[in-house]
Short mmCIF file of C-alpha atoms in Angstrom, two decimals:
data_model
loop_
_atom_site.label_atom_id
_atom_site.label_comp_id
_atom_site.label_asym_id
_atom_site.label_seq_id
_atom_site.Cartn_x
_atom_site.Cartn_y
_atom_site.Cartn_z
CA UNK A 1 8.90 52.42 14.96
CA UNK A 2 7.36 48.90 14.94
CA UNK A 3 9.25 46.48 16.37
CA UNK A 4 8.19 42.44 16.26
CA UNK A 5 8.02 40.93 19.14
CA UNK A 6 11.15 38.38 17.81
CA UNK A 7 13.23 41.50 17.68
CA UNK A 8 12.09 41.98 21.66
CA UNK A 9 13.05 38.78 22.07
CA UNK A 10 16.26 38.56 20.95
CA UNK A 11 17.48 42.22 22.56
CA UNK A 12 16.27 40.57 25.90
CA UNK A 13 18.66 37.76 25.53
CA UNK A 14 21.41 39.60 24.48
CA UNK A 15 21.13 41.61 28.09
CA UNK A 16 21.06 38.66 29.66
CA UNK A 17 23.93 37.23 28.40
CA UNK A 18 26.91 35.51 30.83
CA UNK A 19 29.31 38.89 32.13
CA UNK A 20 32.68 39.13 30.81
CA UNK A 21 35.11 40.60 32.46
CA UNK A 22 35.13 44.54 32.60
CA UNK A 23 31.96 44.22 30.93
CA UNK A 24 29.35 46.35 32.23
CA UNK A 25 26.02 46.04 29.74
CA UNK A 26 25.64 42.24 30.75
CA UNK A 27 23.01 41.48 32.58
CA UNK A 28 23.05 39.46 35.58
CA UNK A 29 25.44 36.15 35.85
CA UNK A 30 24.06 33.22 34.92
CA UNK A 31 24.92 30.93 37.55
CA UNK A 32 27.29 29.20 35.27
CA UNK A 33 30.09 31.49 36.16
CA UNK A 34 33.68 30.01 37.83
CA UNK A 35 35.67 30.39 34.84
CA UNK A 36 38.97 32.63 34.68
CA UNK A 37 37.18 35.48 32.60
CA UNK A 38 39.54 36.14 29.56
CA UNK A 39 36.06 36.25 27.20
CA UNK A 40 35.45 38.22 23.70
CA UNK A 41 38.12 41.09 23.69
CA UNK A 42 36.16 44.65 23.22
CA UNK A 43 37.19 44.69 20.24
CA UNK A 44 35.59 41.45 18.77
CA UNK A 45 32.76 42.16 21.25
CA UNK A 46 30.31 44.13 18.18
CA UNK A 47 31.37 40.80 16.52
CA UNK A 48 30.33 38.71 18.92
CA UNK A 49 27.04 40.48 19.30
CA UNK A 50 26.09 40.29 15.80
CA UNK A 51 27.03 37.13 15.34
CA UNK A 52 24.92 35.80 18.15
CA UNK A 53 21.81 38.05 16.82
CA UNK A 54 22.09 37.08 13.39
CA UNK A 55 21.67 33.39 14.92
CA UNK A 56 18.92 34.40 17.32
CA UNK A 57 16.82 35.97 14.89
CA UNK A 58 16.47 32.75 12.66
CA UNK A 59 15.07 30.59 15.59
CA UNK A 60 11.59 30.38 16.00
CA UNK A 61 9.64 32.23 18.43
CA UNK A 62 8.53 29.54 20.84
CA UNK A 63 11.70 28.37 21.01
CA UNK A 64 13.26 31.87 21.74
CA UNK A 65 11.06 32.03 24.41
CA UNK A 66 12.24 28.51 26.02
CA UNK A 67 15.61 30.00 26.09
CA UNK A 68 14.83 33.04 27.41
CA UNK A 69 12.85 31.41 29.57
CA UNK A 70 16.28 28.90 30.81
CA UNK A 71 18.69 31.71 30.57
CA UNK A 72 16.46 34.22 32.76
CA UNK A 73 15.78 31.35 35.66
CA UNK A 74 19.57 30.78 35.30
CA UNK A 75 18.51 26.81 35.00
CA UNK A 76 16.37 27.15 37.57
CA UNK A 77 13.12 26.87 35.32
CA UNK A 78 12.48 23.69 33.43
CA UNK A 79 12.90 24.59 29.84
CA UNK A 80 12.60 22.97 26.64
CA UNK A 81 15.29 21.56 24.34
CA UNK A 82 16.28 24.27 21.53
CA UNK A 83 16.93 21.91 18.62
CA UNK A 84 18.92 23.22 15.39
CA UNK A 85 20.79 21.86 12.91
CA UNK A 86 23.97 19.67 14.01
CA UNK A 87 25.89 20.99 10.73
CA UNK A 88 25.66 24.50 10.96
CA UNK A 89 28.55 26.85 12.40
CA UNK A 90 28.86 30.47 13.00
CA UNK A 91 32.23 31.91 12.66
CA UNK A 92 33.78 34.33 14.93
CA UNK A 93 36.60 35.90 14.05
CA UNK A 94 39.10 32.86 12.49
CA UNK A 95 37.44 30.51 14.96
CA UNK A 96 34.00 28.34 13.91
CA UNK A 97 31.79 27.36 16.70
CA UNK A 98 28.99 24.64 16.77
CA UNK A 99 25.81 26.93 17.95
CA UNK A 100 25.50 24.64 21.39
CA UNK A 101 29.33 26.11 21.77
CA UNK A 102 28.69 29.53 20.69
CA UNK A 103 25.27 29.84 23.01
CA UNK A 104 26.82 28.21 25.93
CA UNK A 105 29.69 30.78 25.29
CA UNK A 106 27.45 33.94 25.02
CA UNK A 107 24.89 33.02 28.05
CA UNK A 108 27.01 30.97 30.64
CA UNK A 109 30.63 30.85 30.32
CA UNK A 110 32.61 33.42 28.34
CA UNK A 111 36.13 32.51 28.23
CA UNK A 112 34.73 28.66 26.64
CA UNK A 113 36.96 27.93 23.78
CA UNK A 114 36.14 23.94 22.99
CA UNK A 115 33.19 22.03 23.01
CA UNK A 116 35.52 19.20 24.43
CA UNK A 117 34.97 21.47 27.43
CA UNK A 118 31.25 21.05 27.68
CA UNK A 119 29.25 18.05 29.13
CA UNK A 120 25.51 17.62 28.27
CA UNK A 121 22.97 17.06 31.43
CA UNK A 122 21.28 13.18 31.05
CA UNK A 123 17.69 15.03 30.84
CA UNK A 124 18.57 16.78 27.54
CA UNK A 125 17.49 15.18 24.21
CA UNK A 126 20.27 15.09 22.94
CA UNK A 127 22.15 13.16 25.79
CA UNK A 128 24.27 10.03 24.57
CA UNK A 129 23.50 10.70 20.54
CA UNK A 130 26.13 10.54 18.33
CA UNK A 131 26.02 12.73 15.15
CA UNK A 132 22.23 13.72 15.16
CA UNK A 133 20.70 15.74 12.73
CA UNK A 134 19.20 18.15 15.24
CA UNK A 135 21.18 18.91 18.32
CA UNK A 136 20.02 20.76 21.24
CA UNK A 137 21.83 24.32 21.97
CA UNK A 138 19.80 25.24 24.97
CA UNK A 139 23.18 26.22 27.13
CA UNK A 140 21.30 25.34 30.51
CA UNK A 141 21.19 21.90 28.78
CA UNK A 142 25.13 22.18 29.33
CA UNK A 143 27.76 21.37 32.25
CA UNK A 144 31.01 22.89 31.58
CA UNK A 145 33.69 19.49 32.93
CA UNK A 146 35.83 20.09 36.49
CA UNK A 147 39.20 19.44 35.68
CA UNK A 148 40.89 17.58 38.76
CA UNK A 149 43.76 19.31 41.19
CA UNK A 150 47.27 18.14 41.46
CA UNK A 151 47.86 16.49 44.90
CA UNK A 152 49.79 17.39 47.56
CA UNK A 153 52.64 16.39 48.86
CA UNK A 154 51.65 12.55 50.50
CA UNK A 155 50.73 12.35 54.13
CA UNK A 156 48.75 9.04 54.95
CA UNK A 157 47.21 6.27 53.28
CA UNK A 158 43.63 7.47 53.87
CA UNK A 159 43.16 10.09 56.43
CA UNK A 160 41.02 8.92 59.19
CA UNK A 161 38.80 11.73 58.40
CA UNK A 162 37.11 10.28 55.62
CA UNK A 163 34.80 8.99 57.18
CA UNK A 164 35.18 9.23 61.13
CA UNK A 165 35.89 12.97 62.28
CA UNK A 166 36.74 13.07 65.79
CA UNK A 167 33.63 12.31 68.22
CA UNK A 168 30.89 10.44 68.59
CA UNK A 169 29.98 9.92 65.03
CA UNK A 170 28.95 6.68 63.20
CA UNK A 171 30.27 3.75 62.31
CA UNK A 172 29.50 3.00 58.20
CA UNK A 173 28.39 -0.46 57.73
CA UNK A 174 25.82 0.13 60.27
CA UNK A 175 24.60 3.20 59.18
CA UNK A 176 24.35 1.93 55.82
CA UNK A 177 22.39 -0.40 56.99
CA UNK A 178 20.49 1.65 58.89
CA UNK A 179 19.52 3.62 55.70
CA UNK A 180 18.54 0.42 54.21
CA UNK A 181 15.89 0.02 57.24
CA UNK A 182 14.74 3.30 57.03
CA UNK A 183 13.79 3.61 53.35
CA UNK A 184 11.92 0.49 53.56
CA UNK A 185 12.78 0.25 49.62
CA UNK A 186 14.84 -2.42 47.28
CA UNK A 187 16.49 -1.50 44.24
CA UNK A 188 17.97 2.03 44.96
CA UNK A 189 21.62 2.97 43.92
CA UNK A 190 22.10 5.11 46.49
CA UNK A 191 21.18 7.00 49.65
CA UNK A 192 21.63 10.44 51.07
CA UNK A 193 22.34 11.52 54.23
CA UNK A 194 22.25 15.25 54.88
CA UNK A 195 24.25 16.92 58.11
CA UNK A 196 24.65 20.00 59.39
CA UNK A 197 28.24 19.93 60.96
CA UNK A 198 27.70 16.66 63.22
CA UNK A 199 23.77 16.51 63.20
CA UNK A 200 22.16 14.60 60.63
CA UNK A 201 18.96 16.42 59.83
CA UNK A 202 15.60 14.59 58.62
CA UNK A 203 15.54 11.32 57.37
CA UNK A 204 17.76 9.36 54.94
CA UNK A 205 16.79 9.61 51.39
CA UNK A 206 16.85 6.43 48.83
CA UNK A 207 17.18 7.05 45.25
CA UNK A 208 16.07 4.71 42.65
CA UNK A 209 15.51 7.53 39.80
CA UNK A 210 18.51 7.94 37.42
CA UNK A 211 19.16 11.37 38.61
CA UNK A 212 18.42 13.59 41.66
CA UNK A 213 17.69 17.36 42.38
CA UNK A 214 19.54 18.45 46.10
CA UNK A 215 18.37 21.78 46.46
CA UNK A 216 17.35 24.27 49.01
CA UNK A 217 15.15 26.22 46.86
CA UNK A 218 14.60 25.24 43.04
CA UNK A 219 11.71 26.66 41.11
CA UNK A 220 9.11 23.66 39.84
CA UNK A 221 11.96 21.58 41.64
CA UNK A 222 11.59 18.21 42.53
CA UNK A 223 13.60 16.04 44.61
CA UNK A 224 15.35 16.56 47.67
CA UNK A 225 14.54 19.59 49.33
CA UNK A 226 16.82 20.54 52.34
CA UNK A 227 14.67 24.22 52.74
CA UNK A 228 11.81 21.61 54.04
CA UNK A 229 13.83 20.00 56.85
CA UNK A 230 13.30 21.55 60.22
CA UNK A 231 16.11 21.39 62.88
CA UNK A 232 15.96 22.30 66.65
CA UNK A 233 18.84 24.67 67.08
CA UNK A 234 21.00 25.86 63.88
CA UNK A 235 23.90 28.06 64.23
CA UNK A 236 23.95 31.21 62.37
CA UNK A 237 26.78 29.88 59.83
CA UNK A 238 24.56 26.83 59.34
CA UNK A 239 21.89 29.36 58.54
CA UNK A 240 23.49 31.34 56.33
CA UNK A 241 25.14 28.45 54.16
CA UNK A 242 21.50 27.08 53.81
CA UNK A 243 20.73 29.79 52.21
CA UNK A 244 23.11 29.97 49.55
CA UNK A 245 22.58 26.64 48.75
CA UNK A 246 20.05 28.17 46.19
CA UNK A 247 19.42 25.49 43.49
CA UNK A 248 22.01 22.64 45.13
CA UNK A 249 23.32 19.84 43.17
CA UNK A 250 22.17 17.22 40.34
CA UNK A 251 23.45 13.72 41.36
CA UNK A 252 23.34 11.49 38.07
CA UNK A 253 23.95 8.12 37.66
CA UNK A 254 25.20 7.06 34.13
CA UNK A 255 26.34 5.03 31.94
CA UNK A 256 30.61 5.60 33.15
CA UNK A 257 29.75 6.70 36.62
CA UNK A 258 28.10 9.42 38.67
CA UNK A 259 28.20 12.75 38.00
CA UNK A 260 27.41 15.84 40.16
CA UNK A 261 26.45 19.08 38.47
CA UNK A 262 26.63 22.21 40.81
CA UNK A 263 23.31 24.19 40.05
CA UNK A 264 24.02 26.99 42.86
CA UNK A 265 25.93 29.91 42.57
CA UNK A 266 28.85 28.59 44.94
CA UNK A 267 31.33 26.54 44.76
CA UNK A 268 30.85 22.61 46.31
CA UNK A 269 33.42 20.43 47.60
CA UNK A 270 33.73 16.94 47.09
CA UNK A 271 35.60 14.12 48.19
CA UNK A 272 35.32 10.70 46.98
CA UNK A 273 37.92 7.42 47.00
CA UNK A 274 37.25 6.78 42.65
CA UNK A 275 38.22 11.00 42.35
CA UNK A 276 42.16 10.25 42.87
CA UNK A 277 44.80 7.57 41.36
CA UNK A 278 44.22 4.74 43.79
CA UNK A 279 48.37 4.61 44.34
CA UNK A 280 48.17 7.75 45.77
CA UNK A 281 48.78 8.28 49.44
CA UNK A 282 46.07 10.80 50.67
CA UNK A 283 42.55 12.04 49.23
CA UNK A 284 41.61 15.62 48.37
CA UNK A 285 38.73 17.83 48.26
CA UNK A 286 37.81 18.78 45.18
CA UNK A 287 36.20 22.48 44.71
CA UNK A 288 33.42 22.52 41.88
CA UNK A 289 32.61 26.07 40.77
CA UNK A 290 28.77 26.53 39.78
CA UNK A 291 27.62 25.51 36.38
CA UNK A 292 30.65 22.90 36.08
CA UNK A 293 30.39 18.67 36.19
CA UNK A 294 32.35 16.03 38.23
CA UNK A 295 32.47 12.32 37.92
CA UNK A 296 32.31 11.60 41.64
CA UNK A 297 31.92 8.08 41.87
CA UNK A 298 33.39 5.51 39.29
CA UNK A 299 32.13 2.25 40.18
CA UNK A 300 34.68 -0.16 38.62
CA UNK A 301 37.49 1.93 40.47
CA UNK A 302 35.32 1.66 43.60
CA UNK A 303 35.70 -2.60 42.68
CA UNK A 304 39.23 -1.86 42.31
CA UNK A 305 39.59 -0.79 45.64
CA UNK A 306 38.05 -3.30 48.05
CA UNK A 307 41.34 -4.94 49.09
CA UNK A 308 42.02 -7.69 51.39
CA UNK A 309 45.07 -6.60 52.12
CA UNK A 310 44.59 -3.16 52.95
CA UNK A 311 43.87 -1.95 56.54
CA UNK A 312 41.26 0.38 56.11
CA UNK A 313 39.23 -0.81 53.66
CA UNK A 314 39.07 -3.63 56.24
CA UNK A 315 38.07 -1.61 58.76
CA UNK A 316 35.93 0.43 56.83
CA UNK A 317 34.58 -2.19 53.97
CA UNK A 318 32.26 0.78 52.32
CA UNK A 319 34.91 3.44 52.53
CA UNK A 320 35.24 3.18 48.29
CA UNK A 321 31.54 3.75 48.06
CA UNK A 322 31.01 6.88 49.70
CA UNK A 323 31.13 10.66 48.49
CA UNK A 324 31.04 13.62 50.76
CA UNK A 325 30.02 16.95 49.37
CA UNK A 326 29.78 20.15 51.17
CA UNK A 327 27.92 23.27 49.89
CA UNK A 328 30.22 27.00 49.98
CA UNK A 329 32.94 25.43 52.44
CA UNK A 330 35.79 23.24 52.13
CA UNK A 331 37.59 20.89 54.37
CA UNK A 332 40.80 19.33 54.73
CA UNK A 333 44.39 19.74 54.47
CA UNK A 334 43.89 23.17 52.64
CA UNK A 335 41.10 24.49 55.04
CA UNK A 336 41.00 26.21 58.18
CA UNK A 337 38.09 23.29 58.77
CA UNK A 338 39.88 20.17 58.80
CA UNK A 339 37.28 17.38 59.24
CA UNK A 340 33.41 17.36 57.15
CA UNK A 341 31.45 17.58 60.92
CA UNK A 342 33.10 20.52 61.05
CA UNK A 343 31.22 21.82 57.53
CA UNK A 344 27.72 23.71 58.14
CA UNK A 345 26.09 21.72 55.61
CA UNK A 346 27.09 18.86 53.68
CA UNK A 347 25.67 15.55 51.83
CA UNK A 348 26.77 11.57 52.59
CA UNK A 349 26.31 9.99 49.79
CA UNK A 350 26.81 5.46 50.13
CA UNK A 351 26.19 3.87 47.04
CA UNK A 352 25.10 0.32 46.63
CA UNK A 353 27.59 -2.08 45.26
CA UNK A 354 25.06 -4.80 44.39
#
């Protein structure tokens, strides 16, 4: 029997769809995974799969091939927008879903139940309109938000290992100016540092773009590569952590902040003085699972924090403007690793408060 190439299409999406649970057709995960399962029930899942071809089959076939093209890189692959009417639902069971929440549901996170949920990426079309007419419903398009932990029970202040792990390390107003001599450039918001447990490997990186591509290996990425930076002696943890570093992190400054998006297929761990209420007496790490969004840096709060009176923003004056972020291992109070140096590989991040 004949079958269009549309049809071909669309069955080659529907393999490749996100993995629920104790489903074993799926194809492989998406890289948008970290979510507690609990998707389409087997007994809604014919539903589900009708449902999401009946939708496929009325797009057009360019723009079935962009998403194919997003969903089979896992992100990876720059891919266009897939822009469809803002006003149309599709209705699953007793619950309606906006197509950007039932695609993003079908190829990237199953057990999604809100658009609330979702945050679009700045490079999207769509990003920062209010009520188009078209909306974009390419799910790679899409960061699914990081809700924040509960603390612990208090300890200190600020832990001394915020910035200064035991050692011979580096003392932050002169290293941030020393990244100011070495990029040679005015009018960046930022720059990058990246260390492999206490050696800082290649050179310090200034951003001025609006956003920022870490990675270790992206396809048609641009950016930051850390797979580029050659080091005398790595360890074979370091190695194997560079590795899975895969497609890294987006670092986005906008309009309420700065976000990081976790492209790779492990988790990243953050920790950042804006992340936390400012009365509360220690910091955490935060884990981000791949696919999901974090505002690490809010720069008012950052304001907010440069006290007189307080003793270690004193001794530390750029301690509120300064993220840490460490691919596939965590550090701190929860950790067997208790200080960053101690991380294989990990990202400074010092932000520029003029």
């Amino acid at each position: 029997m004949f079958r269009s190439r549309r049809s071909g299409l669309v069955r080659r999406l529907w393999r490749s769809r996100a993995p629920v649970e104790g489903d074993g057709e799926a194809g492989s995960s998406s890289g948008g995974g970290g979510g507690s399962g609990g998707g389409a029930s087997p007994g809604s899942e014919a539903e589900l799969k009708a449902l999401t071809h009946s939708v496929l089959k009325r797009i057009k076939e360019k723009q079935l091939e962009g998403l194919l093209q997003a969903v089979e890189s896992r992100g990876g692959a720059r891919s266009p927008c897939l822009l469809l009417p803002s006003k149309v639902d599709a209705k699953l069971g007793q619950q309606s879903y906006s197509l950007p929440l039932l695609l993003s549901k079908v190829f990237r996170w199953p057990d999604l139940r809100h658009g609330a949920e979702l945050k679009r990426l700045p490079g999207c079309e769509s990003y920062g309109k209010v009520n188009p007419e078209l909306v974009c419903c390419n799910p790679h398009h899409m960061s699914r938000l990081c809700e924040l932990e509960s603390p612990p029970p208090p300890y200190s202040r600020y832990p001394v290992d915020f910035l200064k792990p035991p050692g011979k390390f580096y003392n932050v107003p002169a290293f941030y100016s020393q990244a100011l001599l070495e990029s040679g450039e005015r009018g960046h918001w930022c720059v990058v540092a990246y260390w492999e447990e206490k050696t800082r490997v290649g050179r310090l990186y200034s951003v001025q773009e609006s956003s920022l591509d870490i990675f270790y290996d992206l396809p048609q990425g641009t950016g930051f590569c850390l797979g580029q930076l050659a080091s005398d002696s790595r360890s074979q943890l370091v190695q194997m952590v560079r590795a899975k570093i895969g497609y890294g992190i987006q670092l986005s400054r906008e309009a309420d902040g700065v976000w990081v998006y976790n492209r790779s297929c492990y988790p990243i761990f953050i920790k950042s003085a804006t992340l936390d209420n400012p009365a509360s007496r220690t910091l955490l790490v935060h884990k981000v699972f791949p696919g999901f969004s974090i505002k690490a840096f809010d720069y008012e709060k950052a304001n907010s924090l440069q006290r007189p009176n307080d003793h270690e923003f004193s001794q530390q004056p750029r301690t509120g403007f300064t993220v840490q972020i460490s691919f596939v291992k965590g550090w701190g109070q929860c950790y067997t690793r208790q200080f960053i140096s101690s991380c294989p590989c990990w990202l400074e991040v010092i932000f520029n408060n003029r």
